[in-house]
């Protein structure tokens, strides 16, 4: 998921189009922004999370998706589930 934390719907749609952002693109409504920010502990953007197959947040504040560290993090989480 790509979550736009801003409030302007036109800007959000323009960013998706101009940057050809793929995937599921959602945005917070004005009254939900603070709640989502607190719920997911977003301190900066972009922020990355791991969500398990059941849709549960497995880890917030993960390494960048291009980072080799992320593979180690995923393997560790998989090992924990097998125990």
Tab-separated table of N, CA and C in Angstrom:
chain	number	residue	atom	x	y	z
A	1	UNK	N	0.821	-1.179	0.000
A	1	UNK	CA	0.000	0.000	0.000
A	1	UNK	C	0.867	1.244	0.000
A	2	UNK	N	0.424	2.243	-0.725
A	2	UNK	CA	1.043	3.562	-0.712
A	2	UNK	C	0.036	4.488	-0.054
A	3	UNK	N	0.414	5.055	1.083
A	3	UNK	CA	-0.511	5.904	1.820
A	3	UNK	C	-0.044	7.347	1.728
A	4	UNK	N	-0.899	8.184	1.186
A	4	UNK	CA	-0.620	9.619	1.094
A	4	UNK	C	-1.117	10.274	2.368
A	5	UNK	N	-0.220	10.910	3.114
A	5	UNK	CA	-0.582	11.499	4.391
A	5	UNK	C	-1.074	12.938	4.258
A	6	UNK	N	-0.935	13.519	3.070
A	6	UNK	CA	-1.401	14.883	2.872
A	6	UNK	C	-2.917	14.963	2.831
A	7	UNK	N	-3.416	16.182	2.713
A	7	UNK	CA	-4.857	16.386	2.766
A	7	UNK	C	-5.478	16.690	1.414
A	8	UNK	N	-4.695	17.062	0.431
A	8	UNK	CA	-5.252	17.521	-0.831
A	8	UNK	C	-5.424	16.365	-1.816
A	9	UNK	N	-6.669	16.069	-2.165
A	9	UNK	CA	-6.957	14.946	-3.054
A	9	UNK	C	-6.395	15.159	-4.454
A	10	UNK	N	-6.464	16.383	-4.956
A	10	UNK	CA	-5.947	16.681	-6.296
A	10	UNK	C	-4.443	16.453	-6.354
A	11	UNK	N	-3.731	16.912	-5.346
A	11	UNK	CA	-2.280	16.708	-5.287
A	11	UNK	C	-1.959	15.222	-5.254
A	12	UNK	N	-2.689	14.458	-4.458
A	12	UNK	CA	-2.494	13.012	-4.337
A	12	UNK	C	-2.642	12.335	-5.694
A	13	UNK	N	-3.708	12.643	-6.412
A	13	UNK	CA	-3.946	12.030	-7.723
A	13	UNK	C	-2.876	12.439	-8.738
A	14	UNK	N	-2.452	13.702	-8.664
A	14	UNK	CA	-1.409	14.190	-9.580
A	14	UNK	C	-0.087	13.477	-9.322
A	15	UNK	N	0.268	13.286	-8.051
A	15	UNK	CA	1.517	12.589	-7.704
A	15	UNK	C	1.508	11.156	-8.227
A	16	UNK	N	0.390	10.464	-8.067
A	16	UNK	CA	0.282	9.084	-8.552
A	16	UNK	C	0.491	9.040	-10.059
A	17	UNK	N	-0.168	9.953	-10.764
A	17	UNK	CA	-0.076	9.979	-12.223
A	17	UNK	C	1.325	10.370	-12.693
A	18	UNK	N	1.850	11.475	-12.177
A	18	UNK	CA	3.144	11.989	-12.635
A	18	UNK	C	4.312	11.068	-12.314
A	19	UNK	N	4.239	10.386	-11.185
A	19	UNK	CA	5.337	9.505	-10.769
A	19	UNK	C	5.051	8.037	-11.069
A	20	UNK	N	3.920	7.784	-11.713
A	20	UNK	CA	3.513	6.427	-12.088
A	20	UNK	C	3.649	5.459	-10.908
A	21	UNK	N	3.065	5.859	-9.791
A	21	UNK	CA	3.150	5.067	-8.566
A	21	UNK	C	2.236	3.852	-8.703
A	22	UNK	N	2.820	2.676	-8.634
A	22	UNK	CA	2.093	1.418	-8.790
A	22	UNK	C	1.623	0.899	-7.438
A	23	UNK	N	0.722	-0.043	-7.471
A	23	UNK	CA	0.238	-0.669	-6.246
A	23	UNK	C	-1.080	-0.069	-5.806
A	24	UNK	N	-1.444	-0.347	-4.580
A	24	UNK	CA	-2.679	0.183	-4.010
A	24	UNK	C	-2.355	1.543	-3.410
A	25	UNK	N	-3.003	2.569	-3.921
A	25	UNK	CA	-2.769	3.931	-3.460
A	25	UNK	C	-3.979	4.416	-2.681
A	26	UNK	N	-3.754	4.770	-1.428
A	26	UNK	CA	-4.832	5.279	-0.580
A	26	UNK	C	-4.370	6.580	0.058
A	27	UNK	N	-5.332	7.339	0.536
A	27	UNK	CA	-4.976	8.564	1.238
A	27	UNK	C	-5.827	8.696	2.479
A	28	UNK	N	-5.303	9.397	3.452
A	28	UNK	CA	-6.062	9.695	4.657
A	28	UNK	C	-6.969	10.876	4.400
A	29	UNK	N	-8.128	10.842	4.963
A	29	UNK	CA	-9.007	12.009	4.952
A	29	UNK	C	-8.482	12.989	5.988
A	30	UNK	N	-8.895	14.224	5.875
A	30	UNK	CA	-8.387	15.243	6.803
A	30	UNK	C	-8.576	14.855	8.263
A	31	UNK	N	-9.701	14.274	8.610
A	31	UNK	CA	-9.975	13.951	10.008
A	31	UNK	C	-9.304	12.661	10.472
A	32	UNK	N	-8.687	11.916	9.586
A	32	UNK	CA	-8.065	10.641	9.950
A	32	UNK	C	-6.540	10.720	9.984
A	33	UNK	N	-5.961	11.791	9.469
A	33	UNK	CA	-4.509	11.838	9.308
A	33	UNK	C	-3.765	11.612	10.616
A	34	UNK	N	-4.118	12.332	11.642
A	34	UNK	CA	-3.393	12.210	12.905
A	34	UNK	C	-3.545	10.803	13.476
A	35	UNK	N	-4.718	10.233	13.392
A	35	UNK	CA	-4.927	8.891	13.926
A	35	UNK	C	-4.063	7.856	13.211
A	36	UNK	N	-4.009	7.904	11.900
A	36	UNK	CA	-3.188	6.940	11.155
A	36	UNK	C	-1.716	7.135	11.476
A	37	UNK	N	-1.298	8.363	11.591
A	37	UNK	CA	0.092	8.653	11.917
A	37	UNK	C	0.462	8.055	13.269
A	38	UNK	N	-0.403	8.204	14.239
A	38	UNK	CA	-0.139	7.637	15.561
A	38	UNK	C	-0.254	6.116	15.550
A	39	UNK	N	-1.259	5.598	14.866
A	39	UNK	CA	-1.485	4.156	14.846
A	39	UNK	C	-0.290	3.399	14.267
A	40	UNK	N	0.317	3.945	13.224
A	40	UNK	CA	1.419	3.253	12.566
A	40	UNK	C	2.786	3.831	12.926
A	41	UNK	N	2.809	4.758	13.878
A	41	UNK	CA	4.068	5.341	14.350
A	41	UNK	C	4.874	5.947	13.207
A	42	UNK	N	4.199	6.666	12.330
A	42	UNK	CA	4.861	7.304	11.199
A	42	UNK	C	5.530	8.579	11.688
A	43	UNK	N	6.831	8.622	11.535
A	43	UNK	CA	7.595	9.799	11.936
A	43	UNK	C	8.115	10.563	10.736
A	44	UNK	N	8.195	9.878	9.612
A	44	UNK	CA	8.663	10.513	8.381
A	44	UNK	C	8.119	9.722	7.201
A	45	UNK	N	8.230	10.302	6.045
A	45	UNK	CA	7.830	9.583	4.844
A	45	UNK	C	9.003	9.559	3.887
A	46	UNK	N	9.208	8.486	3.176
A	46	UNK	CA	8.391	7.277	3.239
A	46	UNK	C	8.690	6.463	4.491
A	47	UNK	N	7.720	5.678	4.909
A	47	UNK	CA	7.861	4.725	6.009
A	47	UNK	C	7.514	3.351	5.462
A	48	UNK	N	8.153	2.325	5.984
A	48	UNK	CA	7.968	0.970	5.469
A	48	UNK	C	7.558	0.037	6.595
A	49	UNK	N	6.669	-0.908	6.278
A	49	UNK	CA	6.125	-1.829	7.260
A	49	UNK	C	6.093	-3.235	6.678
A	50	UNK	N	6.079	-4.224	7.543
A	50	UNK	CA	5.861	-5.604	7.117
A	50	UNK	C	4.497	-6.038	7.638
A	51	UNK	N	3.674	-6.541	6.733
A	51	UNK	CA	2.339	-7.005	7.070
A	51	UNK	C	2.275	-8.492	6.740
A	52	UNK	N	1.824	-9.303	7.715
A	52	UNK	CA	1.789	-10.747	7.481
A	52	UNK	C	0.607	-11.145	6.601
A	53	UNK	N	0.523	-12.433	6.296
A	53	UNK	CA	-0.510	-12.924	5.392
A	53	UNK	C	-1.916	-12.742	5.950
A	54	UNK	N	-2.038	-12.621	7.244
A	54	UNK	CA	-3.347	-12.413	7.867
A	54	UNK	C	-3.734	-10.934	7.909
A	55	UNK	N	-2.824	-10.066	7.443
A	55	UNK	CA	-3.106	-8.636	7.437
A	55	UNK	C	-2.695	-7.921	8.706
A	56	UNK	N	-1.939	-8.600	9.560
A	56	UNK	CA	-1.475	-7.996	10.809
A	56	UNK	C	-0.139	-7.299	10.597
A	57	UNK	N	0.047	-6.212	11.287
A	57	UNK	CA	1.311	-5.490	11.228
A	57	UNK	C	2.357	-6.303	11.978
A	58	UNK	N	3.337	-6.828	11.240
A	58	UNK	CA	4.384	-7.641	11.858
A	58	UNK	C	5.521	-6.779	12.389
A	59	UNK	N	5.785	-5.700	11.693
A	59	UNK	CA	6.905	-4.851	12.093
A	59	UNK	C	6.734	-3.488	11.449
A	60	UNK	N	6.871	-2.458	12.263
A	60	UNK	CA	6.916	-1.132	11.670
A	60	UNK	C	8.357	-0.640	11.729
A	61	UNK	N	8.634	0.372	10.952
A	61	UNK	CA	9.991	0.950	10.897
A	61	UNK	C	11.000	-0.065	10.367
A	62	UNK	N	10.694	-0.723	9.272
A	62	UNK	CA	11.602	-1.689	8.660
A	62	UNK	C	12.685	-0.965	7.872
A	63	UNK	N	13.751	-1.683	7.519
A	63	UNK	CA	14.746	-1.100	6.622
A	63	UNK	C	14.107	-0.799	5.258
A	64	UNK	N	14.753	0.043	4.496
A	64	UNK	CA	14.281	0.389	3.149
A	64	UNK	C	14.148	-0.887	2.324
A	65	UNK	N	13.127	-0.990	1.462
A	65	UNK	CA	12.937	-2.204	0.663
A	65	UNK	C	14.139	-2.614	-0.185
A	66	UNK	N	14.996	-1.688	-0.569
A	66	UNK	CA	16.182	-2.019	-1.361
A	66	UNK	C	17.366	-2.444	-0.501
A	67	UNK	N	17.197	-2.411	0.806
A	67	UNK	CA	18.298	-2.720	1.715
A	67	UNK	C	18.456	-4.230	1.899
A	68	UNK	N	19.709	-4.721	1.828
A	68	UNK	CA	19.946	-6.149	2.096
A	68	UNK	C	19.535	-6.550	3.515
A	69	UNK	N	19.499	-5.584	4.425
A	69	UNK	CA	19.086	-5.863	5.800
A	69	UNK	C	17.653	-6.384	5.863
A	70	UNK	N	16.829	-5.965	4.925
A	70	UNK	CA	15.423	-6.351	4.962
A	70	UNK	C	15.249	-7.854	4.829
A	71	UNK	N	16.075	-8.501	4.032
A	71	UNK	CA	15.990	-9.958	3.872
A	71	UNK	C	16.239	-10.641	5.209
A	72	UNK	N	17.217	-10.166	5.944
A	72	UNK	CA	17.519	-10.739	7.259
A	72	UNK	C	16.350	-10.533	8.224
A	73	UNK	N	15.719	-9.377	8.157
A	73	UNK	CA	14.572	-9.090	9.019
A	73	UNK	C	13.420	-10.035	8.692
A	74	UNK	N	13.143	-10.229	7.417
A	74	UNK	CA	12.054	-11.124	6.998
A	74	UNK	C	12.349	-12.559	7.418
A	75	UNK	N	13.578	-12.994	7.234
A	75	UNK	CA	13.948	-14.358	7.641
A	75	UNK	C	13.784	-14.545	9.145
A	76	UNK	N	14.174	-13.558	9.925
A	76	UNK	CA	14.037	-13.643	11.377
A	76	UNK	C	12.564	-13.743	11.766
A	77	UNK	N	11.706	-12.963	11.129
A	77	UNK	CA	10.270	-13.042	11.425
A	77	UNK	C	9.693	-14.389	11.025
A	78	UNK	N	10.134	-14.936	9.913
A	78	UNK	CA	9.671	-16.268	9.488
A	78	UNK	C	10.128	-17.341	10.463
A	79	UNK	N	11.386	-17.232	10.934
A	79	UNK	CA	11.908	-18.192	11.921
A	79	UNK	C	11.100	-18.147	13.214
A	80	UNK	N	10.702	-16.936	13.654
A	80	UNK	CA	9.892	-16.789	14.870
A	80	UNK	C	8.553	-17.490	14.729
A	81	UNK	N	7.962	-17.416	13.549
A	81	UNK	CA	6.647	-18.036	13.316
A	81	UNK	C	6.741	-19.556	13.309
A	82	UNK	N	7.916	-20.104	12.965
A	82	UNK	CA	8.064	-21.551	12.907
A	82	UNK	C	8.286	-22.162	14.282
A	83	UNK	N	8.663	-21.352	15.243
A	83	UNK	CA	8.946	-21.870	16.593
A	83	UNK	C	7.689	-22.228	17.338
